[in-house]
Amino acid sequence: MQDYHEFLADILIPKEILQKRVMELGVQISQDYAGKEPILICILRGGVMFLTDLMRSISIPHSIEFMAVSSYGSGRRESSGSVRITLDLGVNIESRHVILVEDIIDSGRTISSVLELLSARHPDTLRVCTLLDKAERREVEVPIAYRGFTIPDRFVFGYGLDIDEFYRNLPFIGVVDLARYNLGTEPVNDEVD
Ligand code: IMP
Ligand code: MG
């Protein structure tokens, strides 16, 4: 794998700023859901790092669940929006307070399909918490209850977000210079994450 320094255009959100904002979101969720025992649902795999940091800042009782979805006919860097569940939840969410935890909302297609699938299971409440919002790319309107940062239309990586499945481990959000990124490898799978 290429050393990320070779294609890092700039660091969009440094580690310290990320950590501070994630903590604020956790505090906000703790206040809003006091007495409610929400369930945080993370869409694999991009949201994992955000989820684990977020939970550390949530002081009220809550549980976590994971799901994975695939996007039909997706391009390499974008989703088609028509999703299929490849890993379903292990619990029934009927009458639960659900918070969907996402790494990034781009066109909004993935999350709106997931919201549709989950609302058919009749949770008591269903809200979206996203770390990043690429707002100017939105094609489908998505109600966002918790938003870490609104970012420009650039391809970003790190802190859970991948480029062709790698670099998720980096503690910051970086911008890819696509001209300097080696485009020789194919994506590992068609999952949207
Ligand atoms: P949407 O359906 O267009 O909103 O796509 C959302 C999904 O696209 C996210 O869950 C990510 O997997 C992926 N994605 C969108 N933008 C980026 C990016 O800048 N970096 C990494 N993944 C991205
Ligand atoms: Mg991805």
GROMACS .gro file of C-alpha atoms and ligand atoms in nm:
model
  217
    1MET     CA    1   0.000   0.000   0.000
    2GLN     CA    2   0.113   0.349  -0.085
    3ASP     CA    3   0.242   0.569   0.197
    4TYR     CA    4  -0.038   0.819   0.257
    5HIS     CA    5   0.208   1.108   0.274
    6GLU     CA    6   0.242   1.071  -0.103
    7PHE     CA    7  -0.121   1.166  -0.170
    8LEU     CA    8  -0.224   1.364   0.138
    9ALA     CA    9  -0.330   1.705   0.002
   10ASP     CA   10  -0.392   1.842   0.349
   11ILE     CA   11  -0.524   1.754   0.691
   12LEU     CA   12  -0.883   1.876   0.693
   13ILE     CA   13  -0.961   1.792   1.056
   14PRO     CA   14  -0.675   1.728   1.299
   15LYS     CA   15  -0.702   1.467   1.572
   16GLU     CA   16  -0.756   1.714   1.859
   17ILE     CA   17  -1.043   1.895   1.684
   18LEU     CA   18  -1.206   1.563   1.597
   19GLN     CA   19  -1.179   1.436   1.954
   20LYS     CA   20  -1.326   1.755   2.098
   21ARG     CA   21  -1.622   1.759   1.861
   22VAL     CA   22  -1.697   1.388   1.909
   23MET     CA   23  -1.698   1.446   2.284
   24GLU     CA   24  -1.944   1.735   2.243
   25LEU     CA   25  -2.176   1.512   2.041
   26GLY     CA   26  -2.162   1.246   2.312
   27VAL     CA   27  -2.250   1.499   2.579
   28GLN     CA   28  -2.539   1.629   2.368
   29ILE     CA   29  -2.674   1.278   2.308
   30SER     CA   30  -2.647   1.200   2.680
   31GLN     CA   31  -2.861   1.503   2.759
   32ASP     CA   32  -3.116   1.445   2.484
   33TYR     CA   33  -3.166   1.077   2.564
   34ALA     CA   34  -3.154   1.092   2.943
   35GLY     CA   35  -3.371   0.811   3.084
   36LYS     CA   36  -3.414   0.650   2.741
   37GLU     CA   37  -3.144   0.382   2.689
   38PRO     CA   38  -3.089   0.439   2.317
   39ILE     CA   39  -2.941   0.190   2.077
   40LEU     CA   40  -2.658   0.315   1.856
   41ILE     CA   41  -2.647   0.144   1.518
   42CYS     CA   42  -2.320   0.168   1.332
   43ILE     CA   43  -2.302   0.100   0.961
   44LEU     CA   44  -1.988  -0.101   0.900
   45ARG     CA   45  -1.717  -0.025   0.848
   46GLY     CA   46  -1.656   0.348   0.818
   47GLY     CA   47  -1.845   0.444   1.132
   48VAL     CA   48  -1.654   0.217   1.369
   49MET     CA   49  -1.391   0.458   1.494
   50PHE     CA   50  -1.646   0.736   1.537
   51LEU     CA   51  -1.879   0.500   1.725
   52THR     CA   52  -1.617   0.379   1.970
   53ASP     CA   53  -1.503   0.732   2.054
   54LEU     CA   54  -1.861   0.859   2.071
   55MET     CA   55  -1.968   0.587   2.315
   56ARG     CA   56  -1.689   0.687   2.553
   57SER     CA   57  -1.847   1.031   2.578
   58ILE     CA   58  -2.201   0.902   2.629
   59SER     CA   59  -2.271   0.884   2.999
   60ILE     CA   60  -2.618   0.728   2.988
   61PRO     CA   61  -2.694   0.355   2.947
   62HIS     CA   62  -2.700   0.258   2.580
   63SER     CA   63  -2.634  -0.042   2.360
   64ILE     CA   64  -2.465  -0.079   2.023
   65GLU     CA   65  -2.542  -0.282   1.714
   66PHE     CA   66  -2.385  -0.316   1.372
   67MET     CA   67  -2.515  -0.356   1.024
   68ALA     CA   68  -2.357  -0.370   0.680
   69VAL     CA   69  -2.513  -0.280   0.349
   70SER     CA   70  -2.420  -0.322  -0.013
   71SER     CA   71  -2.498  -0.076  -0.283
   72TYR     CA   72  -2.616  -0.203  -0.621
   73GLY     CA   73  -2.425  -0.080  -0.923
   74SER     CA   74  -2.208   0.152  -0.722
   75GLY     CA   75  -1.924   0.342  -0.878
   76ARG     CA   76  -1.584   0.328  -0.722
   77ARG     CA   77  -1.620   0.646  -0.520
   78GLU     CA   78  -1.992   0.684  -0.502
   79SER     CA   79  -2.299   0.487  -0.407
   80SER     CA   80  -2.603   0.409  -0.619
   81GLY     CA   81  -2.831   0.432  -0.321
   82SER     CA   82  -3.024   0.114  -0.376
   83VAL     CA   83  -2.905  -0.089  -0.079
   84ARG     CA   84  -2.920  -0.449   0.033
   85ILE     CA   85  -2.848  -0.557   0.390
   86THR     CA   86  -2.546  -0.788   0.403
   87LEU     CA   87  -2.525  -0.800   0.783
   88ASP     CA   88  -2.843  -0.746   0.975
   89LEU     CA   89  -2.898  -0.633   1.332
   90GLY     CA   90  -2.894  -0.892   1.607
   91VAL     CA   91  -3.188  -0.737   1.792
   92ASN     CA   92  -3.540  -0.617   1.738
   93ILE     CA   93  -3.555  -0.238   1.736
   94GLU     CA   94  -3.931  -0.209   1.772
   95SER     CA   95  -4.018   0.062   2.028
   96ARG     CA   96  -3.649   0.143   2.078
   97HIS     CA   97  -3.479   0.480   2.050
   98VAL     CA   98  -3.242   0.433   1.759
   99ILE     CA   99  -2.947   0.652   1.665
  100LEU     CA  100  -2.788   0.568   1.333
  101VAL     CA  101  -2.416   0.642   1.348
  102GLU     CA  102  -2.250   0.720   1.014
  103ASP     CA  103  -1.904   0.830   0.910
  104ILE     CA  104  -2.010   1.052   0.622
  105ILE     CA  105  -2.320   1.150   0.431
  106ASP     CA  106  -2.245   1.229   0.070
  107SER     CA  107  -2.534   1.201  -0.179
  108GLY     CA  108  -2.751   1.085   0.111
  109ARG     CA  109  -2.873   0.782  -0.081
  110THR     CA  110  -2.726   0.516   0.143
  111ILE     CA  111  -2.853   0.663   0.465
  112SER     CA  112  -3.198   0.736   0.331
  113SER     CA  113  -3.235   0.375   0.214
  114VAL     CA  114  -3.118   0.252   0.552
  115LEU     CA  115  -3.358   0.488   0.729
  116GLU     CA  116  -3.642   0.348   0.519
  117LEU     CA  117  -3.546  -0.010   0.604
  118LEU     CA  118  -3.517   0.065   0.975
  119SER     CA  119  -3.831   0.273   1.008
  120ALA     CA  120  -4.030  -0.023   0.871
  121ARG     CA  121  -3.931  -0.201   1.194
  122HIS     CA  122  -4.113   0.059   1.400
  123PRO     CA  123  -3.856   0.204   1.635
  124ASP     CA  124  -3.998   0.459   1.879
  125THR     CA  125  -3.756   0.722   1.746
  126LEU     CA  126  -3.496   0.712   1.470
  127ARG     CA  127  -3.229   0.978   1.429
  128VAL     CA  128  -2.907   1.023   1.236
  129CYS     CA  129  -2.571   1.109   1.386
  130THR     CA  130  -2.301   1.166   1.125
  131LEU     CA  131  -1.943   1.270   1.178
  132LEU     CA  132  -1.912   1.436   0.838
  133ASP     CA  133  -2.166   1.601   0.613
  134LYS     CA  134  -2.064   1.666   0.252
  135ALA     CA  135  -2.369   1.888   0.224
  136GLU     CA  136  -2.313   2.031  -0.123
  137ARG     CA  137  -2.323   1.680  -0.274
  138ARG     CA  138  -2.666   1.598  -0.134
  139GLU     CA  139  -2.912   1.446  -0.381
  140VAL     CA  140  -3.162   1.303  -0.135
  141GLU     CA  141  -3.273   1.504   0.163
  142VAL     CA  142  -3.167   1.346   0.493
  143PRO     CA  143  -3.272   1.469   0.837
  144ILE     CA  144  -2.951   1.499   1.041
  145ALA     CA  145  -2.997   1.531   1.417
  146TYR     CA  146  -2.626   1.529   1.509
  147ARG     CA  147  -2.351   1.649   1.278
  148GLY     CA  148  -1.982   1.663   1.357
  149PHE     CA  149  -1.858   1.877   1.069
  150THR     CA  150  -1.983   2.005   0.736
  151ILE     CA  151  -1.703   1.950   0.485
  152PRO     CA  152  -1.636   2.061   0.126
  153ASP     CA  153  -1.669   1.833  -0.173
  154ARG     CA  154  -1.333   1.661  -0.146
  155PHE     CA  155  -1.254   1.290  -0.109
  156VAL     CA  156  -1.142   1.237   0.249
  157PHE     CA  157  -0.986   0.950   0.442
  158GLY     CA  158  -0.882   0.849   0.792
  159TYR     CA  159  -1.069   0.815   1.123
  160GLY     CA  160  -1.268   0.520   0.990
  161LEU     CA  161  -1.300   0.639   0.632
  162ASP     CA  162  -1.117   0.436   0.373
  163ILE     CA  163  -0.962   0.467   0.035
  164ASP     CA  164  -1.003   0.125  -0.120
  165GLU     CA  165  -1.037  -0.022   0.233
  166PHE     CA  166  -0.710   0.115   0.371
  167TYR     CA  167  -0.605   0.409   0.589
  168ARG     CA  168  -0.905   0.382   0.825
  169ASN     CA  169  -0.668   0.375   1.122
  170LEU     CA  170  -0.539   0.731   1.085
  171PRO     CA  171  -0.647   0.959   1.371
  172PHE     CA  172  -0.724   1.261   1.151
  173ILE     CA  173  -0.939   1.337   0.845
  174GLY     CA  174  -0.717   1.397   0.544
  175VAL     CA  175  -0.793   1.510   0.189
  176VAL     CA  176  -0.681   1.286  -0.096
  177ASP     CA  177  -0.498   1.434  -0.390
  178LEU     CA  178  -0.646   1.192  -0.642
  179ALA     CA  179  -0.384   1.283  -0.902
  180ARG     CA  180  -0.115   1.151  -0.667
  181TYR     CA  181  -0.307   0.845  -0.550
  182ASN     CA  182  -0.210   0.522  -0.721
  183LEU     CA  183  -0.524   0.402  -0.896
  184GLY     CA  184  -0.388   0.056  -0.972
  185THR     CA  185  -0.593  -0.147  -0.725
  186GLU     CA  186  -0.955  -0.252  -0.748
  187PRO     CA  187  -1.199  -0.216  -0.458
  188VAL     CA  188  -1.219  -0.524  -0.235
  189ASN     CA  189  -1.599  -0.539  -0.235
  190ASP     CA  190  -1.910  -0.339  -0.315
  191GLU     CA  191  -2.012  -0.264   0.042
  192VAL     CA  192  -2.096   0.093   0.120
  193ASP     CA  193  -1.916   0.197   0.431
  194IMP     P1  194  -2.386   0.837  -0.004
  194IMP     O1  195  -2.484   0.724  -0.022
  194IMP     O2  196  -2.354   0.903  -0.136
  194IMP     O3  197  -2.429   0.937   0.100
  194IMP     O4  198  -2.250   0.770   0.035
  194IMP     C1  199  -2.209   0.747   0.165
  194IMP     C2  200  -2.092   0.651   0.167
  194IMP     O5  201  -1.997   0.685   0.064
  194IMP     C3  202  -2.016   0.665   0.298
  194IMP     O6  203  -2.067   0.577   0.396
  194IMP     C4  204  -1.875   0.629   0.254
  194IMP     O7  205  -1.854   0.489   0.256
  194IMP     C5  206  -1.864   0.673   0.112
  194IMP     N1  207  -1.798   0.804   0.099
  194IMP     C6  208  -1.852   0.919   0.053
  194IMP     N2  209  -1.764   1.018   0.051
  194IMP     C7  210  -1.649   0.966   0.098
  194IMP     C8  211  -1.517   1.021   0.120
  194IMP     O8  212  -1.487   1.140   0.097
  194IMP     N3  213  -1.424   0.934   0.170
  194IMP     C9  214  -1.450   0.803   0.198
  194IMP     N4  215  -1.571   0.748   0.179
  194IMP    C10  216  -1.669   0.829   0.128
  195MG      MG  217  -1.613   0.353   0.222
   0.00000   0.00000   0.00000
